[in-house]
Amino acid sequence: MNRRSLLGAASAVALSLTLGMGAAHAQDNDFTIALVPGLTTDAFYITMQKGAQAAADALGVELVFQGAPDFNPVTQVPVLDAVIARAPDAILIAPTDTVQLVEPLRKAHEAGIPVITVDTFIGSGVYQTGAGDADFPLAYIASDNVLGGRMAARALANAIGGSGKVYVSNVNPGISTTDQREEGFKLEMAENFTGVEVLETQFNENDANNAASQLQAVFARNNDLKGVFGANLFSALGAANGVSQAGQTGNVKVVAFDAPTSIVDNIKTGLVDVAIAQHPAEIGYYGVVSAYAHLTGQSIPVSIGTGFTIMDKDNIDDPEIAKYVYSD
Ligand code: T6T
């Protein structure tokens, strides 16, 4: 046999082994994993879905993405009930309320469906300790949101020169992620930036239009307002629009949590000073990998923390930074 036919024979064996393994793998591990996002039309969760799909493709499992059109337990619970009725092998979910999703998720747990929470948590977010009534999820995979809030405070304090009035534009109380961002923001200001006065938080119900009107109302009451922290994508976009509508671009500094494509323009025009991008694709990827590991008999970490990328006008054109802008 000459060298070329030897190589050909070797690659044919390798190919048949690969195909054979693939077929056995598909038969043995024919899993369906459901991902229930906070809402379906948010670039954060769309990016999470892409990461989850990449892991599902790599592992040969089916991913079902099913969610509600808004971030609200009233609309998320019926979607969750429908998902449980389909009896997937595992559920990954971003619960929209720390309390209101406990009993609906317990139904999945009691039906023998493993639950992993991604992005947000139920109860205290500390699972598998035997304490409390909401520690049944197997794992929590997310950003460190207290740290993210602290990072936002540092960025905003620096942008306003260390003193002056700011406030937090937030979604609703009872959401683990945005509650923790506000907590971290206030802790950091109180501990390290005592010249900054944090005004009362404005809750916008995840509606950017509300966030924009609230910015203008706060500015009308405080014409020395120096800055705003938008604690999630819609809060930040709305607050930034409010600053622009009030004709205060550059005077009222904006620090945004999350990084949809529109944030890039807002950074370039100077409307937004800093955006703190989460890594939602990582959250989705490790969510599916964790569910798969559990379903195939491996033990899994009870908590996985994913990273952040800080974006500003000096680095936003760098492809290594821009790759963390969310997909829409
Ligand atoms: O900030 C993300 C997510 O982390 C949060 O839990 C809800 O809002 C977003 O989806 C952005 O809209």
mmCIF file of C-alpha atoms and ligand atoms in Angstrom:
data_model
loop_
_atom_site.group_PDB
_atom_site.id
_atom_site.type_symbol
_atom_site.label_atom_id
_atom_site.label_comp_id
_atom_site.label_asym_id
_atom_site.label_seq_id
_atom_site.Cartn_x
_atom_site.Cartn_y
_atom_site.Cartn_z
ATOM 1 C CA MET A 1 0.000 0.000 0.000
ATOM 2 C CA ASN A 2 1.464 3.390 -0.899
ATOM 3 C CA ARG A 3 1.454 6.247 1.622
ATOM 4 C CA ARG A 4 -1.646 7.907 0.188
ATOM 5 C CA SER A 5 -3.805 4.748 0.374
ATOM 6 C CA LEU A 6 -2.543 4.036 3.903
ATOM 7 C CA LEU A 7 -3.648 7.496 4.951
ATOM 8 C CA GLY A 8 -6.939 6.980 3.147
ATOM 9 C CA ALA A 9 -7.573 3.705 5.000
ATOM 10 C CA ALA A 10 -6.674 5.295 8.328
ATOM 11 C CA SER A 11 -9.047 8.207 7.799
ATOM 12 C CA ALA A 12 -11.846 5.855 6.691
ATOM 13 C CA VAL A 13 -11.456 3.934 9.973
ATOM 14 C CA ALA A 14 -11.367 7.198 11.933
ATOM 15 C CA LEU A 15 -14.502 8.423 10.115
ATOM 16 C CA SER A 16 -16.446 5.221 10.730
ATOM 17 C CA LEU A 17 -15.419 5.282 14.401
ATOM 18 C CA THR A 18 -16.575 8.883 14.688
ATOM 19 C CA LEU A 19 -19.880 8.165 12.959
ATOM 20 C CA GLY A 20 -20.372 5.025 15.042
ATOM 21 C CA MET A 21 -19.723 6.917 18.254
ATOM 22 C CA GLY A 22 -22.061 9.677 17.163
ATOM 23 C CA ALA A 23 -24.893 7.221 16.542
ATOM 24 C CA ALA A 24 -24.431 5.459 19.892
ATOM 25 C CA HIS A 25 -24.203 8.816 21.651
ATOM 26 C CA ALA A 26 -27.417 10.062 20.055
ATOM 27 C CA GLN A 27 -29.271 6.901 21.095
ATOM 28 C CA ASP A 28 -28.025 6.838 24.675
ATOM 29 C CA ASN A 29 -28.312 10.515 25.441
ATOM 30 C CA ASP A 30 -31.380 11.598 23.592
ATOM 31 C CA PHE A 31 -32.095 14.433 26.018
ATOM 32 C CA THR A 32 -34.345 17.453 25.707
ATOM 33 C CA ILE A 33 -33.328 20.468 27.774
ATOM 34 C CA ALA A 34 -35.746 23.392 28.118
ATOM 35 C CA LEU A 35 -34.517 26.962 28.540
ATOM 36 C CA VAL A 36 -37.124 29.368 29.945
ATOM 37 C CA PRO A 37 -35.765 32.938 29.685
ATOM 38 C CA GLY A 38 -36.928 35.991 31.637
ATOM 39 C CA LEU A 39 -38.541 37.121 28.383
ATOM 40 C CA THR A 40 -38.045 36.120 24.753
ATOM 41 C CA THR A 41 -37.424 39.493 23.086
ATOM 42 C CA ASP A 42 -34.443 40.658 25.122
ATOM 43 C CA ALA A 43 -30.982 40.612 23.456
ATOM 44 C CA PHE A 44 -29.537 39.318 26.727
ATOM 45 C CA TYR A 45 -31.629 36.129 26.608
ATOM 46 C CA ILE A 46 -31.305 35.795 22.819
ATOM 47 C CA THR A 47 -27.527 35.731 23.326
ATOM 48 C CA MET A 48 -27.944 33.238 26.159
ATOM 49 C CA GLN A 49 -29.976 31.022 23.815
ATOM 50 C CA LYS A 50 -27.141 31.081 21.253
ATOM 51 C CA GLY A 51 -24.645 29.894 23.845
ATOM 52 C CA ALA A 52 -27.061 27.212 25.010
ATOM 53 C CA GLN A 53 -27.634 26.074 21.423
ATOM 54 C CA ALA A 54 -23.869 25.853 20.809
ATOM 55 C CA ALA A 55 -23.535 23.503 23.784
ATOM 56 C CA ALA A 56 -26.628 21.518 22.735
ATOM 57 C CA ASP A 57 -25.169 21.039 19.238
ATOM 58 C CA ALA A 58 -21.813 19.972 20.634
ATOM 59 C CA LEU A 59 -23.454 17.415 22.949
ATOM 60 C CA GLY A 60 -26.136 16.198 20.528
ATOM 61 C CA VAL A 61 -29.092 17.160 22.752
ATOM 62 C CA GLU A 62 -32.260 19.024 21.862
ATOM 63 C CA LEU A 63 -32.737 22.545 23.230
ATOM 64 C CA VAL A 64 -36.243 24.003 23.552
ATOM 65 C CA PHE A 65 -36.432 27.783 24.121
ATOM 66 C CA GLN A 66 -39.826 28.816 25.453
ATOM 67 C CA GLY A 67 -40.638 32.025 27.293
ATOM 68 C CA ALA A 68 -43.064 34.879 27.826
ATOM 69 C CA PRO A 69 -43.081 38.182 25.922
ATOM 70 C CA ASP A 70 -42.445 40.257 29.040
ATOM 71 C CA PHE A 71 -40.460 39.960 32.271
ATOM 72 C CA ASN A 72 -43.248 39.122 34.663
ATOM 73 C CA PRO A 73 -44.058 36.131 36.910
ATOM 74 C CA VAL A 74 -47.726 36.356 35.884
ATOM 75 C CA THR A 75 -46.823 35.534 32.287
ATOM 76 C CA GLN A 76 -43.811 33.314 33.036
ATOM 77 C CA VAL A 77 -45.630 30.818 35.288
ATOM 78 C CA PRO A 78 -48.077 29.553 32.599
ATOM 79 C CA VAL A 79 -45.149 29.113 30.215
ATOM 80 C CA LEU A 80 -43.326 27.125 32.890
ATOM 81 C CA ASP A 81 -46.430 24.972 33.481
ATOM 82 C CA ALA A 82 -46.585 24.214 29.745
ATOM 83 C CA VAL A 83 -42.882 23.318 29.721
ATOM 84 C CA ILE A 84 -43.322 20.982 32.719
ATOM 85 C CA ALA A 85 -46.248 19.311 30.913
ATOM 86 C CA ARG A 86 -43.872 18.453 28.034
ATOM 87 C CA ALA A 87 -41.660 16.586 30.541
ATOM 88 C CA PRO A 88 -38.217 17.702 29.370
ATOM 89 C CA ASP A 89 -35.175 15.968 30.863
ATOM 90 C CA ALA A 90 -34.056 19.198 32.555
ATOM 91 C CA ILE A 91 -35.199 22.809 32.918
ATOM 92 C CA LEU A 92 -32.919 25.841 32.809
ATOM 93 C CA ILE A 93 -34.842 28.924 33.889
ATOM 94 C CA ALA A 94 -34.298 32.604 34.652
ATOM 95 C CA PRO A 95 -37.002 33.022 37.341
ATOM 96 C CA THR A 96 -38.595 36.474 37.176
ATOM 97 C CA ASP A 97 -39.204 36.706 40.935
ATOM 98 C CA THR A 98 -37.284 35.276 43.893
ATOM 99 C CA VAL A 99 -40.512 34.290 45.723
ATOM 100 C CA GLN A 100 -43.281 33.865 43.150
ATOM 101 C CA LEU A 101 -41.421 31.210 41.137
ATOM 102 C CA VAL A 102 -40.657 28.934 44.106
ATOM 103 C CA GLU A 103 -43.909 26.920 44.131
ATOM 104 C CA PRO A 104 -44.234 26.721 40.314
ATOM 105 C CA LEU A 105 -40.656 25.374 40.130
ATOM 106 C CA ARG A 106 -41.257 22.945 42.969
ATOM 107 C CA LYS A 107 -43.799 21.231 40.663
ATOM 108 C CA ALA A 108 -40.984 20.497 38.217
ATOM 109 C CA HIS A 109 -38.737 19.269 41.014
ATOM 110 C CA GLU A 110 -41.498 17.018 42.390
ATOM 111 C CA ALA A 111 -42.112 15.636 38.899
ATOM 112 C CA GLY A 112 -38.447 14.551 38.862
ATOM 113 C CA ILE A 113 -37.266 17.213 36.425
ATOM 114 C CA PRO A 114 -33.888 18.676 37.452
ATOM 115 C CA VAL A 115 -34.001 22.477 37.744
ATOM 116 C CA ILE A 116 -31.026 24.800 37.213
ATOM 117 C CA THR A 117 -31.493 28.560 37.436
ATOM 118 C CA VAL A 118 -29.610 30.806 35.042
ATOM 119 C CA ASP A 119 -29.150 34.578 35.387
ATOM 120 C CA THR A 120 -31.661 34.986 38.258
ATOM 121 C CA PHE A 121 -32.345 32.802 41.310
ATOM 122 C CA ILE A 122 -35.144 31.810 43.675
ATOM 123 C CA GLY A 123 -34.959 32.083 47.466
ATOM 124 C CA SER A 124 -31.486 33.168 48.545
ATOM 125 C CA GLY A 125 -29.788 31.648 45.499
ATOM 126 C CA VAL A 126 -27.798 29.312 47.739
ATOM 127 C CA TYR A 127 -28.925 25.826 46.717
ATOM 128 C CA GLN A 128 -28.507 22.244 47.919
ATOM 129 C CA THR A 129 -27.753 23.146 51.526
ATOM 130 C CA GLY A 130 -30.809 21.529 53.108
ATOM 131 C CA ALA A 131 -31.797 24.934 54.471
ATOM 132 C CA GLY A 132 -34.848 26.907 53.427
ATOM 133 C CA ASP A 133 -37.631 25.778 51.139
ATOM 134 C CA ALA A 134 -36.168 27.036 47.876
ATOM 135 C CA ASP A 135 -32.824 25.264 47.776
ATOM 136 C CA PHE A 136 -33.915 22.410 45.474
ATOM 137 C CA PRO A 137 -32.406 23.723 42.193
ATOM 138 C CA LEU A 138 -29.181 21.889 41.389
ATOM 139 C CA ALA A 139 -27.149 24.924 40.371
ATOM 140 C CA TYR A 140 -27.138 28.669 39.773
ATOM 141 C CA ILE A 141 -25.186 29.998 36.787
ATOM 142 C CA ALA A 142 -24.894 33.764 36.479
ATOM 143 C CA SER A 143 -22.885 36.962 36.713
ATOM 144 C CA ASP A 144 -21.873 38.150 40.176
ATOM 145 C CA ASN A 145 -24.466 40.902 40.297
ATOM 146 C CA VAL A 146 -23.349 42.521 43.574
ATOM 147 C CA LEU A 147 -19.886 42.870 42.063
ATOM 148 C CA GLY A 148 -21.422 44.217 38.851
ATOM 149 C CA GLY A 149 -23.257 46.886 40.846
ATOM 150 C CA ARG A 150 -20.016 47.839 42.569
ATOM 151 C CA MET A 151 -18.286 48.105 39.192
ATOM 152 C CA ALA A 152 -21.078 50.388 37.971
ATOM 153 C CA ALA A 153 -20.711 52.609 41.046
ATOM 154 C CA ARG A 154 -16.975 52.970 40.505
ATOM 155 C CA ALA A 155 -17.483 53.858 36.854
ATOM 156 C CA LEU A 156 -20.213 56.407 37.610
ATOM 157 C CA ALA A 157 -18.354 57.981 40.545
ATOM 158 C CA ASN A 158 -15.283 58.403 38.347
ATOM 159 C CA ALA A 159 -17.344 59.801 35.451
ATOM 160 C CA ILE A 160 -18.855 62.517 37.672
ATOM 161 C CA GLY A 161 -15.549 63.413 39.340
ATOM 162 C CA GLY A 162 -16.345 61.786 42.700
ATOM 163 C CA SER A 163 -19.247 63.921 43.931
ATOM 164 C CA GLY A 164 -22.827 64.895 43.142
ATOM 165 C CA LYS A 165 -26.307 63.418 42.832
ATOM 166 C CA VAL A 166 -27.047 60.150 41.050
ATOM 167 C CA TYR A 167 -29.824 57.571 41.115
ATOM 168 C CA VAL A 168 -30.520 53.982 40.067
ATOM 169 C CA SER A 169 -33.019 53.300 37.290
ATOM 170 C CA ASN A 170 -34.242 49.818 38.161
ATOM 171 C CA VAL A 171 -36.876 47.293 37.019
ATOM 172 C CA ASN A 172 -39.011 46.103 39.977
ATOM 173 C CA PRO A 173 -38.129 44.948 43.486
ATOM 174 C CA GLY A 174 -38.009 41.144 43.880
ATOM 175 C CA ILE A 175 -35.747 40.341 40.916
ATOM 176 C CA SER A 176 -32.525 38.809 42.220
ATOM 177 C CA THR A 177 -30.158 40.244 39.618
ATOM 178 C CA THR A 178 -31.302 43.834 39.592
ATOM 179 C CA ASP A 179 -31.820 43.893 43.391
ATOM 180 C CA GLN A 180 -28.217 42.746 43.830
ATOM 181 C CA ARG A 181 -26.883 45.306 41.329
ATOM 182 C CA GLU A 182 -28.583 48.096 43.251
ATOM 183 C CA GLU A 183 -27.260 46.661 46.523
ATOM 184 C CA GLY A 184 -23.674 46.505 45.201
ATOM 185 C CA PHE A 185 -23.959 50.009 43.717
ATOM 186 C CA LYS A 186 -25.120 51.522 47.017
ATOM 187 C CA LEU A 187 -22.544 49.606 49.093
ATOM 188 C CA GLU A 188 -19.700 50.784 46.893
ATOM 189 C CA MET A 189 -20.849 54.408 46.990
ATOM 190 C CA ALA A 190 -21.317 54.332 50.777
ATOM 191 C CA GLU A 191 -17.945 52.687 51.392
ATOM 192 C CA ASN A 192 -15.728 54.451 48.875
ATOM 193 C CA PHE A 193 -17.436 57.506 47.370
ATOM 194 C CA THR A 194 -18.954 59.416 50.252
ATOM 195 C CA GLY A 195 -19.212 62.585 48.152
ATOM 196 C CA VAL A 196 -21.842 60.924 45.970
ATOM 197 C CA GLU A 197 -25.478 61.297 47.005
ATOM 198 C CA VAL A 198 -27.667 58.413 45.816
ATOM 199 C CA LEU A 199 -31.251 59.618 45.314
ATOM 200 C CA GLU A 200 -34.328 57.399 45.548
ATOM 201 C CA THR A 201 -34.437 54.491 43.072
ATOM 202 C CA GLN A 202 -36.926 54.773 40.218
ATOM 203 C CA PHE A 203 -38.667 51.519 39.197
ATOM 204 C CA ASN A 204 -39.648 51.333 35.517
ATOM 205 C CA GLU A 205 -41.245 47.840 35.217
ATOM 206 C CA ASN A 206 -38.713 46.921 32.485
ATOM 207 C CA ASP A 207 -40.174 49.616 30.218
ATOM 208 C CA ALA A 208 -37.599 51.901 28.587
ATOM 209 C CA ASN A 209 -40.238 54.603 28.027
ATOM 210 C CA ASN A 210 -40.969 54.723 31.758
ATOM 211 C CA ALA A 211 -37.241 54.933 32.454
ATOM 212 C CA ALA A 212 -36.907 57.869 30.020
ATOM 213 C CA SER A 213 -39.829 59.804 31.590
ATOM 214 C CA GLN A 214 -38.505 59.103 35.078
ATOM 215 C CA LEU A 215 -35.081 60.495 34.132
ATOM 216 C CA GLN A 216 -36.719 63.721 33.023
ATOM 217 C CA ALA A 217 -38.841 63.925 36.174
ATOM 218 C CA VAL A 218 -35.811 63.351 38.435
ATOM 219 C CA PHE A 219 -33.867 65.974 36.476
ATOM 220 C CA ALA A 220 -36.789 68.422 36.785
ATOM 221 C CA ARG A 221 -36.632 68.024 40.587
ATOM 222 C CA ASN A 222 -32.792 68.014 40.712
ATOM 223 C CA ASN A 223 -31.227 70.177 38.034
ATOM 224 C CA ASP A 224 -27.832 69.361 39.573
ATOM 225 C CA LEU A 225 -28.288 65.644 38.778
ATOM 226 C CA LYS A 226 -24.883 64.283 37.735
ATOM 227 C CA GLY A 227 -25.507 60.698 36.756
ATOM 228 C CA VAL A 228 -27.720 57.630 36.459
ATOM 229 C CA PHE A 229 -27.057 53.896 36.667
ATOM 230 C CA GLY A 230 -29.364 51.867 34.412
ATOM 231 C CA ALA A 231 -29.476 48.504 36.210
ATOM 232 C CA ASN A 232 -30.448 46.437 33.164
ATOM 233 C CA LEU A 233 -30.793 46.770 29.403
ATOM 234 C CA PHE A 234 -34.202 48.505 29.296
ATOM 235 C CA SER A 235 -33.482 50.716 32.313
ATOM 236 C CA ALA A 236 -30.194 51.843 30.777
ATOM 237 C CA LEU A 237 -31.526 52.435 27.277
ATOM 238 C CA GLY A 238 -34.502 54.355 28.633
ATOM 239 C CA ALA A 239 -32.440 56.441 31.063
ATOM 240 C CA ALA A 240 -30.003 57.285 28.251
ATOM 241 C CA ASN A 241 -32.905 58.334 26.007
ATOM 242 C CA GLY A 242 -34.234 60.473 28.853
ATOM 243 C CA VAL A 243 -30.858 62.214 29.165
ATOM 244 C CA SER A 244 -30.815 62.875 25.438
ATOM 245 C CA GLN A 245 -34.435 64.138 25.425
ATOM 246 C CA ALA A 246 -33.618 66.484 28.315
ATOM 247 C CA GLY A 247 -30.734 67.889 26.239
ATOM 248 C CA GLN A 248 -28.246 66.749 28.882
ATOM 249 C CA THR A 249 -25.987 64.437 26.861
ATOM 250 C CA GLY A 250 -22.544 64.554 28.466
ATOM 251 C CA ASN A 251 -23.804 66.571 31.477
ATOM 252 C CA VAL A 252 -25.740 63.739 33.079
ATOM 253 C CA LYS A 253 -23.448 60.682 32.907
ATOM 254 C CA VAL A 254 -24.929 57.272 32.155
ATOM 255 C CA VAL A 255 -23.520 53.911 33.223
ATOM 256 C CA ALA A 256 -25.388 51.041 31.625
ATOM 257 C CA PHE A 257 -25.696 47.450 32.719
ATOM 258 C CA ASP A 258 -25.917 45.170 29.630
ATOM 259 C CA ALA A 259 -24.688 45.653 26.090
ATOM 260 C CA PRO A 260 -27.243 45.455 23.257
ATOM 261 C CA THR A 261 -26.078 46.658 19.817
ATOM 262 C CA SER A 262 -27.595 50.115 20.397
ATOM 263 C CA ILE A 263 -25.194 50.652 23.292
ATOM 264 C CA VAL A 264 -22.267 50.853 20.866
ATOM 265 C CA ASP A 265 -23.698 53.968 19.187
ATOM 266 C CA ASN A 266 -24.600 55.459 22.541
ATOM 267 C CA ILE A 267 -21.015 55.016 23.739
ATOM 268 C CA LYS A 268 -19.632 56.491 20.517
ATOM 269 C CA THR A 269 -21.862 59.584 20.695
ATOM 270 C CA GLY A 270 -20.965 60.113 24.373
ATOM 271 C CA LEU A 271 -24.520 59.511 25.625
ATOM 272 C CA VAL A 272 -23.365 56.468 27.625
ATOM 273 C CA ASP A 273 -20.010 56.592 29.422
ATOM 274 C CA VAL A 274 -19.576 52.958 30.350
ATOM 275 C CA ALA A 275 -21.477 49.751 29.644
ATOM 276 C CA ILE A 276 -20.966 46.662 31.755
ATOM 277 C CA ALA A 277 -21.547 43.708 29.475
ATOM 278 C CA GLN A 278 -22.487 40.377 30.984
ATOM 279 C CA HIS A 279 -21.528 37.161 29.198
ATOM 280 C CA PRO A 280 -24.959 35.622 28.565
ATOM 281 C CA ALA A 281 -23.677 33.134 25.970
ATOM 282 C CA GLU A 282 -21.419 31.672 28.672
ATOM 283 C CA ILE A 283 -24.402 31.381 31.017
ATOM 284 C CA GLY A 284 -26.393 29.456 28.382
ATOM 285 C CA TYR A 285 -23.447 27.273 27.402
ATOM 286 C CA TYR A 286 -22.614 26.243 30.944
ATOM 287 C CA GLY A 287 -26.294 25.797 31.739
ATOM 288 C CA VAL A 288 -26.654 23.122 29.063
ATOM 289 C CA VAL A 289 -23.298 21.516 29.912
ATOM 290 C CA SER A 290 -24.279 21.344 33.599
ATOM 291 C CA ALA A 291 -27.673 19.811 32.825
ATOM 292 C CA TYR A 292 -26.038 17.267 30.511
ATOM 293 C CA ALA A 293 -23.369 16.407 33.082
ATOM 294 C CA HIS A 294 -26.055 15.811 35.706
ATOM 295 C CA LEU A 295 -28.183 13.730 33.328
ATOM 296 C CA THR A 296 -25.198 11.520 32.501
ATOM 297 C CA GLY A 297 -24.330 10.858 36.136
ATOM 298 C CA GLN A 298 -21.654 13.477 36.814
ATOM 299 C CA SER A 299 -21.675 15.754 39.827
ATOM 300 C CA ILE A 300 -21.893 19.456 39.023
ATOM 301 C CA PRO A 301 -20.898 22.693 40.778
ATOM 302 C CA VAL A 302 -23.770 24.267 42.705
ATOM 303 C CA SER A 303 -22.745 27.692 41.481
ATOM 304 C CA ILE A 304 -20.913 28.937 38.402
ATOM 305 C CA GLY A 305 -19.973 32.600 38.072
ATOM 306 C CA THR A 306 -19.538 34.107 34.629
ATOM 307 C CA GLY A 307 -17.667 37.247 33.671
ATOM 308 C CA PHE A 308 -18.090 40.883 32.680
ATOM 309 C CA THR A 309 -16.543 43.107 30.033
ATOM 310 C CA ILE A 310 -16.352 46.847 30.653
ATOM 311 C CA MET A 311 -16.979 48.861 27.483
ATOM 312 C CA ASP A 312 -16.192 52.526 26.913
ATOM 313 C CA LYS A 313 -15.251 54.789 24.008
ATOM 314 C CA ASP A 314 -11.560 53.872 24.296
ATOM 315 C CA ASN A 315 -12.047 50.135 23.771
ATOM 316 C CA ILE A 316 -15.382 49.679 21.973
ATOM 317 C CA ASP A 317 -13.731 49.296 18.540
ATOM 318 C CA ASP A 318 -11.469 46.481 19.736
ATOM 319 C CA PRO A 319 -12.882 43.197 18.341
ATOM 320 C CA GLU A 320 -11.922 41.414 21.581
ATOM 321 C CA ILE A 321 -14.281 43.784 23.422
ATOM 322 C CA ALA A 322 -16.942 44.172 20.729
ATOM 323 C CA LYS A 323 -17.482 40.385 20.598
ATOM 324 C CA TYR A 324 -19.323 40.732 23.914
ATOM 325 C CA VAL A 325 -21.985 43.050 22.427
ATOM 326 C CA TYR A 326 -25.230 41.028 22.584
ATOM 327 C CA SER A 327 -26.908 39.541 19.491
ATOM 328 C CA ASP A 328 -30.422 40.634 18.621
HETATM 329 O O1 T6T B 1 -29.893 42.340 32.776
HETATM 330 C C1 T6T B 1 -30.469 41.232 32.132
HETATM 331 C C2 T6T B 1 -30.683 40.138 33.142
HETATM 332 O O2 T6T B 1 -29.459 39.841 33.776
HETATM 333 C C3 T6T B 1 -31.717 40.571 34.190
HETATM 334 O O3 T6T B 1 -31.985 39.523 35.071
HETATM 335 C C4 T6T B 1 -32.985 41.055 33.525
HETATM 336 O O4 T6T B 1 -32.695 42.039 32.564
HETATM 337 C C5 T6T B 1 -31.793 41.635 31.525
HETATM 338 O O5 T6T B 1 -32.351 40.561 30.843
HETATM 339 C C6 T6T B 1 -31.605 42.774 30.520
HETATM 340 O O6 T6T B 1 -32.824 43.216 30.016
#
